[in-house]
mmCIF file of C-alpha atoms in Angstrom:
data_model
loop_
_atom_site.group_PDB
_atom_site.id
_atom_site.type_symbol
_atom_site.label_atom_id
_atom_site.label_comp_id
_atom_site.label_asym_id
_atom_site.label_seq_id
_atom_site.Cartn_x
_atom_site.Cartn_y
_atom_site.Cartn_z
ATOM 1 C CA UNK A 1 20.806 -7.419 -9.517
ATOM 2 C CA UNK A 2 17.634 -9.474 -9.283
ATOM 3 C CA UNK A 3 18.053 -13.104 -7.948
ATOM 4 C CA UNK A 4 16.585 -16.012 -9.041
ATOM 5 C CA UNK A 5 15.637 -18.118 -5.990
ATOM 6 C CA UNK A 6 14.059 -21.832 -6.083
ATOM 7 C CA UNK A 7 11.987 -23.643 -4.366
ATOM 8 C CA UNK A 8 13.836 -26.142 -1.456
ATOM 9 C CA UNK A 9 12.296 -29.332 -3.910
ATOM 10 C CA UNK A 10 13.608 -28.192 -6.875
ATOM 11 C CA UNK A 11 16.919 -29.617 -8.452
ATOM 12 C CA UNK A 12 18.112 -29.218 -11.886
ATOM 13 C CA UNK A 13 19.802 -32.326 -12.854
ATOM 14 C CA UNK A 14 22.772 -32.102 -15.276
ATOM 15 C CA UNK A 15 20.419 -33.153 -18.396
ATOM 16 C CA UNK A 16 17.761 -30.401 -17.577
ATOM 17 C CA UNK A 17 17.379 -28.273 -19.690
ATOM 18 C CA UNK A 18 15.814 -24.688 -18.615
ATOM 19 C CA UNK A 19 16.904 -21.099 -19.255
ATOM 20 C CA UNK A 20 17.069 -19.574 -15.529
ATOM 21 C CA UNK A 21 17.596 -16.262 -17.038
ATOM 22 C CA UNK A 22 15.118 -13.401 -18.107
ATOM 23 C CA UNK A 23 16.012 -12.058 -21.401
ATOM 24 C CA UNK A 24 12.853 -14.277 -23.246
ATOM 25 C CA UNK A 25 11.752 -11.594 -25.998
ATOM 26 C CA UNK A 26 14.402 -11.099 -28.636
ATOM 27 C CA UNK A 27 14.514 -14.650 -30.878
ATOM 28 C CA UNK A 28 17.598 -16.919 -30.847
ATOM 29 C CA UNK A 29 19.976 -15.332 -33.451
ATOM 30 C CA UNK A 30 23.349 -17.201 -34.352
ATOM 31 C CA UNK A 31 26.532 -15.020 -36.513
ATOM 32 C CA UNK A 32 29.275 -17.435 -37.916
ATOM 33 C CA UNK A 33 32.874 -16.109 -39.121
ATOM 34 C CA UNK A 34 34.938 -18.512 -41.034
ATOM 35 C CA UNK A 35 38.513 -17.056 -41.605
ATOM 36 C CA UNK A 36 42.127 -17.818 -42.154
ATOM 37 C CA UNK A 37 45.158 -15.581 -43.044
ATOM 38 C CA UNK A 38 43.793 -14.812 -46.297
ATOM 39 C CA UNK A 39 40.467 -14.213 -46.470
ATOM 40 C CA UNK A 40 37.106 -13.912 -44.337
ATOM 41 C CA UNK A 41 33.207 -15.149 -44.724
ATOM 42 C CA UNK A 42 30.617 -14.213 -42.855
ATOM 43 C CA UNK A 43 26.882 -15.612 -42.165
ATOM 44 C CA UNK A 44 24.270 -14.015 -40.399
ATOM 45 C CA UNK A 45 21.370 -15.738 -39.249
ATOM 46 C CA UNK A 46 22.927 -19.324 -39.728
ATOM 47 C CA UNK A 47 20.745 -22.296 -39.157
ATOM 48 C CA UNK A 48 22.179 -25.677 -37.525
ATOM 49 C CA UNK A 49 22.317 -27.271 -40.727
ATOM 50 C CA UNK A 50 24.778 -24.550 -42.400
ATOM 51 C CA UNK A 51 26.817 -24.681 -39.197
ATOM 52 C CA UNK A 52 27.384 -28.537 -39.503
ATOM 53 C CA UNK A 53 27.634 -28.182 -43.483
ATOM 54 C CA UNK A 54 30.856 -25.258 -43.037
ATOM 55 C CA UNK A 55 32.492 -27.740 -40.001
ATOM 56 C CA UNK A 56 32.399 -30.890 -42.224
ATOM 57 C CA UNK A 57 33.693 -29.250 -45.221
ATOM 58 C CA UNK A 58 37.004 -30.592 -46.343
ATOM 59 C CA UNK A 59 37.706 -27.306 -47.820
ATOM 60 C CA UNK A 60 37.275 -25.418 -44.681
ATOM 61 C CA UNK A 61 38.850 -27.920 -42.402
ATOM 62 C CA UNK A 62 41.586 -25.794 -41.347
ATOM 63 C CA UNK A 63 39.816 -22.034 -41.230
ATOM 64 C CA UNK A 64 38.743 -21.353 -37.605
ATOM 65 C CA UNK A 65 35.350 -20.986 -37.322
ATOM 66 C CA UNK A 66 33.733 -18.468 -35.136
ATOM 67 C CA UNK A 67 29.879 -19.000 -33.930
ATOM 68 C CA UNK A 68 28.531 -16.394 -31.954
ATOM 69 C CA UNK A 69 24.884 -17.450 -30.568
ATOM 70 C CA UNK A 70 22.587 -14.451 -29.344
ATOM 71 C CA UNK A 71 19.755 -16.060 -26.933
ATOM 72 C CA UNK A 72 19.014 -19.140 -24.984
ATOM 73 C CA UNK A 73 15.582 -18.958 -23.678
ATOM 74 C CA UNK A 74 14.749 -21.361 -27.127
ATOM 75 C CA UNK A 75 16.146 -24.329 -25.341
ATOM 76 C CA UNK A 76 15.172 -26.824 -28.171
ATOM 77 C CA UNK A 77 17.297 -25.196 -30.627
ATOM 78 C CA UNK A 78 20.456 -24.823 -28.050
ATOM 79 C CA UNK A 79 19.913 -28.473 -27.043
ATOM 80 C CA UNK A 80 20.190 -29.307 -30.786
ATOM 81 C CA UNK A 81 23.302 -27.221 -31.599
ATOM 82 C CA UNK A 82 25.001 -29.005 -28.360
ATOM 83 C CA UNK A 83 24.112 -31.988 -30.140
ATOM 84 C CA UNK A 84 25.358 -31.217 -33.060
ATOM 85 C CA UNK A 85 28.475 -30.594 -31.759
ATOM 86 C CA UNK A 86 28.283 -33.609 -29.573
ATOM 87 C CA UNK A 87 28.670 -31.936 -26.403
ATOM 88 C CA UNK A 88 27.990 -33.708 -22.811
ATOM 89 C CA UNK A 89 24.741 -33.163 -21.516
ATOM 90 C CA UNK A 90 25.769 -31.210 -18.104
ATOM 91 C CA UNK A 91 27.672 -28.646 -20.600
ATOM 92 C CA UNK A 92 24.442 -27.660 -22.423
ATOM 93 C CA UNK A 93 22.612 -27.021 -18.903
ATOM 94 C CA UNK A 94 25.365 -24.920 -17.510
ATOM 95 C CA UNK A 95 25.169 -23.073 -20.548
ATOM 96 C CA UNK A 96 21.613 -22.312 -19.619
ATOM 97 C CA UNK A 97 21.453 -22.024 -16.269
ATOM 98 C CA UNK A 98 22.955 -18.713 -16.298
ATOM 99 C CA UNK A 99 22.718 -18.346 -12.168
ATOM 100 C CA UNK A 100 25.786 -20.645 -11.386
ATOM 101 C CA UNK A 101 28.940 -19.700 -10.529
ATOM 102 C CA UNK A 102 31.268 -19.184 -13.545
ATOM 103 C CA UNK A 103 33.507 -22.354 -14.229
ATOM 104 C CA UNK A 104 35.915 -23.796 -16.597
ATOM 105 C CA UNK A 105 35.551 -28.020 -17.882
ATOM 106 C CA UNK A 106 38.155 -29.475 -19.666
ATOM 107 C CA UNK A 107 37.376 -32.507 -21.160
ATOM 108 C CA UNK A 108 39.176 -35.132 -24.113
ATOM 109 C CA UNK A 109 38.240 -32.658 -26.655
ATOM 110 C CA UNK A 110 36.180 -29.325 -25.390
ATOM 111 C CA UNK A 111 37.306 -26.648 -23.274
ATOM 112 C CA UNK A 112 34.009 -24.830 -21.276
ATOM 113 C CA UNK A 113 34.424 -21.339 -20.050
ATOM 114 C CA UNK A 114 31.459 -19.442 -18.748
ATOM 115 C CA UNK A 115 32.150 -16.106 -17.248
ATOM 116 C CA UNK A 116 29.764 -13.483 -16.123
ATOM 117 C CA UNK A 117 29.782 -9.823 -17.393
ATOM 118 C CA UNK A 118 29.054 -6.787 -15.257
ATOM 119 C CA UNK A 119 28.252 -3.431 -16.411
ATOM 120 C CA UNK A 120 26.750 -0.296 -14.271
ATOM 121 C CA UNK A 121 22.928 0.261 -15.134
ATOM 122 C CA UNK A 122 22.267 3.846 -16.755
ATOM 123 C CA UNK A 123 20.762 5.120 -13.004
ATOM 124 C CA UNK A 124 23.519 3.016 -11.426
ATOM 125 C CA UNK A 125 21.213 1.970 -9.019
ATOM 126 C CA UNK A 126 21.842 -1.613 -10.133
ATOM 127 C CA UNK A 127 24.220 -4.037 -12.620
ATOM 128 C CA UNK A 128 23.371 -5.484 -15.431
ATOM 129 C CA UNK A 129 24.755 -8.845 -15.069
ATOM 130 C CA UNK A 130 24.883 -11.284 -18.352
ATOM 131 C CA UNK A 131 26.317 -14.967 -18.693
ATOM 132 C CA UNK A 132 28.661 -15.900 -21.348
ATOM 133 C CA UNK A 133 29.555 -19.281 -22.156
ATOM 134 C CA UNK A 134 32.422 -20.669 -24.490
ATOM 135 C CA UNK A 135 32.611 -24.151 -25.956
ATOM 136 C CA UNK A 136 36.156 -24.871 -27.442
ATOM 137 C CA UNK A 137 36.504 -27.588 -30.033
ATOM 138 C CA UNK A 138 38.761 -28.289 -32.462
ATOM 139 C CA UNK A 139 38.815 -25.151 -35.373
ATOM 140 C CA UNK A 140 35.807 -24.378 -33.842
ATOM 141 C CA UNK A 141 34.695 -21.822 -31.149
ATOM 142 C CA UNK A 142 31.093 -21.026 -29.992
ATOM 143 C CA UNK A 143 30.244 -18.240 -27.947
ATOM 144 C CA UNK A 144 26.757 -17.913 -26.167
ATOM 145 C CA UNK A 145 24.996 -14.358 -24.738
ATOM 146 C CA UNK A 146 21.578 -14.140 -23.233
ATOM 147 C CA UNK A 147 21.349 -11.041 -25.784
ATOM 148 C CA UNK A 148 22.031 -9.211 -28.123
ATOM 149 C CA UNK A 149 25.246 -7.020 -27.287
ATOM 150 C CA UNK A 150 28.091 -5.011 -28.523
ATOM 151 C CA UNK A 151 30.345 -6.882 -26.358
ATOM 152 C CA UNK A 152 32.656 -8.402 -29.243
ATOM 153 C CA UNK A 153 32.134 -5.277 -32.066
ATOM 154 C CA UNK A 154 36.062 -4.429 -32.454
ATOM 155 C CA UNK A 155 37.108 -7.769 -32.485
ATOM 156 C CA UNK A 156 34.742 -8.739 -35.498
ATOM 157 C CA UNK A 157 36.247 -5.319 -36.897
ATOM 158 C CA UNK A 158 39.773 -6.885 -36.813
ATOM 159 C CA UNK A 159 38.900 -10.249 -38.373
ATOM 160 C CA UNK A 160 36.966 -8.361 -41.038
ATOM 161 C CA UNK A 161 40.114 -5.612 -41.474
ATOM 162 C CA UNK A 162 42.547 -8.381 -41.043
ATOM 163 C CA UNK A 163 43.747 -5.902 -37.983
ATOM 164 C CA UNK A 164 46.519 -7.659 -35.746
ATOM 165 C CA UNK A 165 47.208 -11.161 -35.511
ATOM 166 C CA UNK A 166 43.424 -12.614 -34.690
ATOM 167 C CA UNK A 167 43.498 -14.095 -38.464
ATOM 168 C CA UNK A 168 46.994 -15.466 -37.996
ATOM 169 C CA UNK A 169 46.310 -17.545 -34.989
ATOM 170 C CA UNK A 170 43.896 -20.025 -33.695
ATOM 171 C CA UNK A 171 40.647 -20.321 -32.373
ATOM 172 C CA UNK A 172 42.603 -20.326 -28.458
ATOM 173 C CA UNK A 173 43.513 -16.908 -29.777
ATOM 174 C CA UNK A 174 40.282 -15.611 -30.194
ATOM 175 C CA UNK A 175 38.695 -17.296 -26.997
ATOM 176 C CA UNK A 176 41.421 -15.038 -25.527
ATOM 177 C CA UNK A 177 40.108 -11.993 -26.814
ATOM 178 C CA UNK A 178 36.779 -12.307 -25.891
ATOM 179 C CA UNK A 179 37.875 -13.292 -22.643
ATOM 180 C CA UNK A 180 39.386 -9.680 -22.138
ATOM 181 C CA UNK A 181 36.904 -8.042 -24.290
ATOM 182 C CA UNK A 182 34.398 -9.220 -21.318
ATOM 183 C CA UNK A 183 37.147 -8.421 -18.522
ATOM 184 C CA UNK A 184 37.274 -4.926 -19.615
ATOM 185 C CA UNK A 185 33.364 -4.390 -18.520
ATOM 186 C CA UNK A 186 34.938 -5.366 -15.144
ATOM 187 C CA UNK A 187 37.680 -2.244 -15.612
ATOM 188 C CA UNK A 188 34.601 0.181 -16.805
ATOM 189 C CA UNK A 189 32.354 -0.880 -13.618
ATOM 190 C CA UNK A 190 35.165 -0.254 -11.421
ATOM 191 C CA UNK A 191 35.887 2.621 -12.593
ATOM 192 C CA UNK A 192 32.140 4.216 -12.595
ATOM 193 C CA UNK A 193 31.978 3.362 -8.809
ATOM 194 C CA UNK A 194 35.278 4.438 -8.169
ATOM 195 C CA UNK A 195 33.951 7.784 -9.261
ATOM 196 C CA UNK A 196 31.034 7.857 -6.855
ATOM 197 C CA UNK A 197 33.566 6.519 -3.940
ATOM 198 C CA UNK A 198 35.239 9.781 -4.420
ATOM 199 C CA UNK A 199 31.871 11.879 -4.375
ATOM 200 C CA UNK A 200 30.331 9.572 -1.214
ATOM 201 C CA UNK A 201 33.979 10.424 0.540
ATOM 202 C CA UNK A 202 33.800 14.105 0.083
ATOM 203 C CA UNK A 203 30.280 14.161 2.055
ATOM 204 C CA UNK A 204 31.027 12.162 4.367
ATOM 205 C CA UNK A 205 33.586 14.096 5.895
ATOM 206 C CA UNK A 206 31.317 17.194 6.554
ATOM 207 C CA UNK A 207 28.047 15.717 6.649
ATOM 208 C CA UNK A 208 26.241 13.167 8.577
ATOM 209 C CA UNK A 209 23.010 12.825 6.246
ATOM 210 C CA UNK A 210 21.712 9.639 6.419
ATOM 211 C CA UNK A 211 21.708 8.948 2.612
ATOM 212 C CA UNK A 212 25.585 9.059 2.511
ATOM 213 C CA UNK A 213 25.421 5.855 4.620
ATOM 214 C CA UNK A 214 22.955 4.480 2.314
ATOM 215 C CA UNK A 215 25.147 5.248 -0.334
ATOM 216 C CA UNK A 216 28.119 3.470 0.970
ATOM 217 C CA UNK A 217 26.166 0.203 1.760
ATOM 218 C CA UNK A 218 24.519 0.626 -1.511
ATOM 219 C CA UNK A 219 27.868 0.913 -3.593
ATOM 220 C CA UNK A 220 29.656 -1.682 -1.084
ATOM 221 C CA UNK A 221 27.109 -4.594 -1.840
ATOM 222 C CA UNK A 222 27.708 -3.396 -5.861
ATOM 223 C CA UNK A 223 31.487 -4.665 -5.060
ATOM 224 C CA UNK A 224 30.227 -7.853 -3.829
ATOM 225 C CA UNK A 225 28.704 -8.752 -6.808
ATOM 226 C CA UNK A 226 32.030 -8.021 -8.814
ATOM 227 C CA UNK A 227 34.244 -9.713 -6.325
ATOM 228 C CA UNK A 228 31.661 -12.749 -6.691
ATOM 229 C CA UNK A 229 31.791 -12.008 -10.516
ATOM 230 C CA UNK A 230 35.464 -11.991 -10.568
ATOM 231 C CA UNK A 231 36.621 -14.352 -8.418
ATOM 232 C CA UNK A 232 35.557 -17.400 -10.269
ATOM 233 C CA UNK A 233 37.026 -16.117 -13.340
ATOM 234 C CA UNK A 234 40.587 -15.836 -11.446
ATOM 235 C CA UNK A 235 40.123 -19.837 -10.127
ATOM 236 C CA UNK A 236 39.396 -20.539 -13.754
ATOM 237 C CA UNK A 237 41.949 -19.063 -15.358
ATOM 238 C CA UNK A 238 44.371 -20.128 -12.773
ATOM 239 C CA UNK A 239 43.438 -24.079 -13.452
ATOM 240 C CA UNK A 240 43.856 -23.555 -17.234
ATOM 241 C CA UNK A 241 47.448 -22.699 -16.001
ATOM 242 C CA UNK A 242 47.407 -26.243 -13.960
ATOM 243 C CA UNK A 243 46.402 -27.504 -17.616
ATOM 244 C CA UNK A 244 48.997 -26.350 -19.356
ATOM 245 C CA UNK A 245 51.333 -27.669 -16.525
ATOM 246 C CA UNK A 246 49.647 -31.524 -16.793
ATOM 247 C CA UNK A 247 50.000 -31.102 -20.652
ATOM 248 C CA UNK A 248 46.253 -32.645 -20.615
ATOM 249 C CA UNK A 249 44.865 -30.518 -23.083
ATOM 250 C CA UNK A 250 45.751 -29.739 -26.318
ATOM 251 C CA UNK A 251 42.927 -27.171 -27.169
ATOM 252 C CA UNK A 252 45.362 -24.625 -26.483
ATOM 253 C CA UNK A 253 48.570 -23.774 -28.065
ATOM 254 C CA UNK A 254 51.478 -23.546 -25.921
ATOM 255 C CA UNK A 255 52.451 -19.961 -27.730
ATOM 256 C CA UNK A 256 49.203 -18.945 -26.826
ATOM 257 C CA UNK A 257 49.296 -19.613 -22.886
ATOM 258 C CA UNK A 258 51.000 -16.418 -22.109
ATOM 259 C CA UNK A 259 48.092 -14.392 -22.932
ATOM 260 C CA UNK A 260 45.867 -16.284 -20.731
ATOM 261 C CA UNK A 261 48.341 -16.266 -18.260
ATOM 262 C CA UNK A 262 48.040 -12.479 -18.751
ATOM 263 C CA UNK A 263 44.559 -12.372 -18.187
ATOM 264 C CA UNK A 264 44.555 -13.998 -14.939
ATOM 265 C CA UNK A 265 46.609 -11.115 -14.045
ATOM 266 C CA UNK A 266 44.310 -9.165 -14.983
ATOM 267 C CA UNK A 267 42.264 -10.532 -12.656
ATOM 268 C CA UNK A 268 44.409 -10.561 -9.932
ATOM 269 C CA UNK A 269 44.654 -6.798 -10.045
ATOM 270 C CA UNK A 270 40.629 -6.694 -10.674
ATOM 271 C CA UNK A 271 40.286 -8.003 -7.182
ATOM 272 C CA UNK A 272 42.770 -6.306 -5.425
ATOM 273 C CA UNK A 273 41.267 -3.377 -6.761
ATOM 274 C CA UNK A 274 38.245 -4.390 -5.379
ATOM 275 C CA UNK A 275 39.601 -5.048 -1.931
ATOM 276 C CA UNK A 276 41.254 -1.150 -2.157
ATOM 277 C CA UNK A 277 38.102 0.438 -3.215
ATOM 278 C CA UNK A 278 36.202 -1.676 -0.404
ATOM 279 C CA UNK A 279 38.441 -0.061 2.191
ATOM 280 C CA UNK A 280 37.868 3.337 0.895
ATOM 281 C CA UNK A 281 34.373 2.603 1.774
ATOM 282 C CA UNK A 282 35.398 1.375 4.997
ATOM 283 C CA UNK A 283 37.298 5.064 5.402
ATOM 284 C CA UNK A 284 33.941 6.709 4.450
ATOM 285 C CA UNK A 285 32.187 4.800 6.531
ATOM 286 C CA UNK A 286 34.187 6.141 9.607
ATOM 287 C CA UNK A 287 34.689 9.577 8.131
ATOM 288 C CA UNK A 288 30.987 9.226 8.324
ATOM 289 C CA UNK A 289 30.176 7.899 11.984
ATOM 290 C CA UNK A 290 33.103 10.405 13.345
ATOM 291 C CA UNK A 291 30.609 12.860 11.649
ATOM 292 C CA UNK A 292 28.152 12.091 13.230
ATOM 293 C CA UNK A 293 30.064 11.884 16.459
ATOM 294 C CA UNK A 294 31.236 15.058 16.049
ATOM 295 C CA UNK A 295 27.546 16.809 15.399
ATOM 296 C CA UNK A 296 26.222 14.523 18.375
ATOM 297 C CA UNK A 297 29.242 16.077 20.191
ATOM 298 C CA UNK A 298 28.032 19.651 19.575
ATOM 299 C CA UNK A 299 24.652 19.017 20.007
ATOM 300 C CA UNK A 300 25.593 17.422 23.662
ATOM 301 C CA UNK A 301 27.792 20.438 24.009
ATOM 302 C CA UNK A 302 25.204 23.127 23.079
ATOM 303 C CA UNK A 303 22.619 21.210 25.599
ATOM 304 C CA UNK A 304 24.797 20.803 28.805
ATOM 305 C CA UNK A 305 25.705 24.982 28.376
ATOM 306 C CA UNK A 306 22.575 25.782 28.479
ATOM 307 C CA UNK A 307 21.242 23.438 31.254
ATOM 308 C CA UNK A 308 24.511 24.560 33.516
ATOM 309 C CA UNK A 309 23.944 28.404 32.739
ATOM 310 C CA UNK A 310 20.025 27.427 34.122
ATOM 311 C CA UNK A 311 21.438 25.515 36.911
ATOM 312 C CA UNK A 312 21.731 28.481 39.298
ATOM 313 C CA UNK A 313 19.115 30.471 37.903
ATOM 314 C CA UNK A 314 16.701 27.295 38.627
ATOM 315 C CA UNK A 315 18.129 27.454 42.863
ATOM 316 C CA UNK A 316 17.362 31.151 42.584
ATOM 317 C CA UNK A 317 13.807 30.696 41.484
ATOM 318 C CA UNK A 318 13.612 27.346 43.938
ATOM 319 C CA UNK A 319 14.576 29.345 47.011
ATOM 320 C CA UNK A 320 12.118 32.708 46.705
ATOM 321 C CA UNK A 321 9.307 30.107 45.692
ATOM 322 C CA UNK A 322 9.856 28.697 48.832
ATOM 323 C CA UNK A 323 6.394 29.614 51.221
ATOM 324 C CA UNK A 324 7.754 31.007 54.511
ATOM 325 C CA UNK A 325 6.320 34.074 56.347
ATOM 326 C CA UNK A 326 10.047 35.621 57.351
ATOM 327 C CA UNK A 327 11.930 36.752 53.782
ATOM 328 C CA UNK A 328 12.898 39.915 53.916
ATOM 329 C CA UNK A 329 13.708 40.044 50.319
ATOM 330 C CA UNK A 330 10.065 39.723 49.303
ATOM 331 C CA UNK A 331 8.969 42.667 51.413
ATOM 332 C CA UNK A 332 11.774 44.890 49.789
ATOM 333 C CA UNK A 333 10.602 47.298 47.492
ATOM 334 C CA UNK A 334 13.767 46.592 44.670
ATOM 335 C CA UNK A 335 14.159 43.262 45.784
ATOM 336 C CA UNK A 336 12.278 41.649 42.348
ATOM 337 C CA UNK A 337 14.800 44.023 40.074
ATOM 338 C CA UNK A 338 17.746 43.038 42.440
ATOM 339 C CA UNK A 339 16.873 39.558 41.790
ATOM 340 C CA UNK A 340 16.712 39.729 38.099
ATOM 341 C CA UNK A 341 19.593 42.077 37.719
ATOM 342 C CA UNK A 342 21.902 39.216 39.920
ATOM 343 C CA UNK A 343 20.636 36.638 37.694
ATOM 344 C CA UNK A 344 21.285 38.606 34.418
ATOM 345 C CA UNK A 345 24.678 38.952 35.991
ATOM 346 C CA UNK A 346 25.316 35.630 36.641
ATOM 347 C CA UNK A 347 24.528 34.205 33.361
ATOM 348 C CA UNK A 348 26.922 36.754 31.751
ATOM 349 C CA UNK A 349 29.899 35.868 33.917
ATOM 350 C CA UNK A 350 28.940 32.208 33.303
ATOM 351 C CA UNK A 351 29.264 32.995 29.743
ATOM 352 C CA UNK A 352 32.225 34.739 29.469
ATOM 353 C CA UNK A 353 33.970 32.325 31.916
ATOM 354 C CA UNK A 354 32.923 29.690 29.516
ATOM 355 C CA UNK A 355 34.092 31.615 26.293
ATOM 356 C CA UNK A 356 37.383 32.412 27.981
ATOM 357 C CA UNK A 357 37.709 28.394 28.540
ATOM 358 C CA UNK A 358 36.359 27.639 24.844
ATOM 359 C CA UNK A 359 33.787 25.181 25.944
ATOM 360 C CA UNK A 360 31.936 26.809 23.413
#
C-alpha cells in the first residue's frame, strides 16, 4: 500500500478541504434509492438540487433515502453536498482525507462512520486499500467511496427485489449492511493470505531459500495493514455500544443494536484471526531458520570430515618434507608406494570408523 507522507509544516485544519487520496480520473458520480415497504425509486446521476428536492418532500418524509456518492477528488461539489446537509466542517474533511485512522462521531443529529476496506491486489504483491465514509441523518444515509466499486451490488439487489427485511427497516438497518458488506473484504483478504501461509509453511520446512523469508516478512507486514485496518473499526463499533448504553443517540433503533453488536464480533474474531495467522508466520519463520540451521549443520559436518580425514595425511606429508640427510625411508626403494598405500589405508579406516559412528 502506497503512503501518503507530508511535509513536517503541513497541517490540515478541520475546515480544509483536500482529497489525500489518488483515485482523481473517474468524475464524481452520486446513485440515490428512495424506498419504503412498498415500493422503490431509483436516480442515477443525481445532482445536489434533486437530492435536497426528494429530502424536503412532504411526501417522501418517511421513505429512507439512500445516497451513494462515487468520488471525492471534486472537493467543491462534496463541500456543497456537506452543506447541504448541514454537516460540521471537520466531518466533510475527514471524509476527504482518506489517510486517517477510521473513526466514529456522534453528534445531536449525525452519526459518522468511516471505515477502510482491504482487498488483495490481483499479483498479491500489495492491497488495495479504499476509504468509506457514512453520514447518518435522520431518513437519510450517505455513503462515500473514492471509486467506483461493486462493494454494495447485492444489497441494492435486495432493496430493488424487496429481498429480506432491508425495505422494512430503517436507514440504521442499512448502515448495518454496508458495514458487513465492507467487513466481508476483511474475511476474503484473510482468507487469500491464509492460503499462501499454508504454501510459505510447506517450504519452509525443507528449504532454506532466501525468498521464503521474504515471503513471510512480505505477507506479515500485509497483516499489519489489516490489523491497523481492523482495529479501529472494533473501537468504533465498541463505542456505538457505549452509545446505546448513555441513550445519547437516537439515530439508531434500539431493535437494531444487536446487529451492530454482531458486527463488532465480527471484528473481534477478524483480529484474533489475525493474531493466529501472525503466529503461523512466526512458526514458519522458525521452521525456516531451523532450516537453515540444519543445512549450515551439514555443511559444518561435511567440512570438519573432510579436514579430520586430511589431518593425518597433512603430518604424513609434513614429516617426509622435512630436509634431513638420515631418513631411511627416502632411500628405500618401495618406500613412496608404502607411503601412499598407509595413507590410502588410513583414510579408509577413518571412514568406516566414522560410518560405523554415523557422523556422517
Amino acid at each position: 500500500m502506497e503512503r501518503i507522507k507530508y511535509k513536517k509544516s503541513r497541517n490540515i485544519q478541520p475546515n480544509y478541504y483536500e482529497y489525500t487520496g489518488h483515485h482523481k480520473t473517474e468524475p464524481v458520480d452520486m446513485q440515490l434509492f428512495v424506498y419504503d415497504d412498498s415500493g422503490y425509486e431509483e436516480y442515477q446521476h443525481v445532482s445536489i438540487e434533486k437530492i435536497k428536492a426528494e429530502c424536503d418532500d412532504p411526501a417522501q418524509h418517511k421513505d429512507v433515502k439512500w445516497l451513494n456518492v462515487h468520488g471525492l477528488h471534486d472537493t467543491a461539489r462534496i463541500r456543497a453536498l456537506g452543506e447541504m446537509l448541514d454537516l460540521e466542517p471537520f466531518i466533510i474533511s475527514d471524509i476527504l482525507n482518506v489517510v486517517k485512522r477510521p473513526k466514529l462521531e456522534e453528534l445531536d443529529n449525525v452519526l459518522f462512520f468511516s471505515i477502510k476496506s482491504v482487498l488483495p491486489s490481483a499479483d498479491g504483491q500489495e492491497e488495495r486499500v479504499e476509504q468509506l465514509s457514512f453520514v447518518l441523518k435522520d431518513k437519510l444515509l450517505v455513503s462515500f467511496q473514492e471509486k467506483k466499486s461493486d462493494f454494495f451490488i447485492h444489497i441494492r439487489e435486495r432493496i430493488k427485489t424487496h429481498a429480506g427485511i432491508v425495505r422494512k427497516k430503517k436507514n440504521d438497518y442499512l448502515l448495518y449492511l454496508l458495514l458487513e458488506s465492507v467487513m466481508e473484504n476483511f474475511y476474503i483478504t484473510i482468507e487469500f493470505y491464509e492460503d499462501r501461509i499454508d504454501d510459505v509453511m510447506a517450504a519452509a520446512k525443507v528449504s532454506d531459500r532466501r525468498e521464503i523469508h521474504e515471503e513471510i516478512q512480505r505477507i506479515r507486514s500485509r497483516f499489519g495493514v489489516l490489523k491497523r485496518s481492523i482495529q479501529p473499526l472494533h473501537d468504533a463499533l465498541y463505542l456505538l455500544k457505549s452509545i446505546r448504553e448513555e441513550d445519547e443517540f437516537n439515530g439508531i433503533d434500539k431493535s437494531n443494536y444487536a446487529f451492530f453488536a454482531r458486527l463488532n464480533q465480527k471484528s473481534l474474531e477478524l483480529l484474533e484471526q489475525i493474531e493466529y495467522d501472525m503466529n503461523s508466520l512466526d512458526s514458519a519463520a522458525n521452521f525456516y531458520f531451523a532450516s537453515q540451521s540444519r543445512r549450515m549443520n551439514e555443511i559444518m559436518k561435511v567440512l570438519t570430515g573432510v579436514s579430520v580425514i586430511f589431518m593425518p595425511l597433512t603430518f604424513i606429508v609434513g614429516v617426509y618434507g622435512m630436509n634431513f640427510d638420515y631418513m631411511p625411508e627416502l632411500r628405500h626403494p618401495y618406500g613412496y608406494f608404502t607411503v601412499l598405500a598407509v595413507m590410502f589405508f588410513l583414510v579408509v579406516g577413518m571412514v568406516v570408523f566414522f560410518k560405523k559412528k554415523r557422523w556422517f
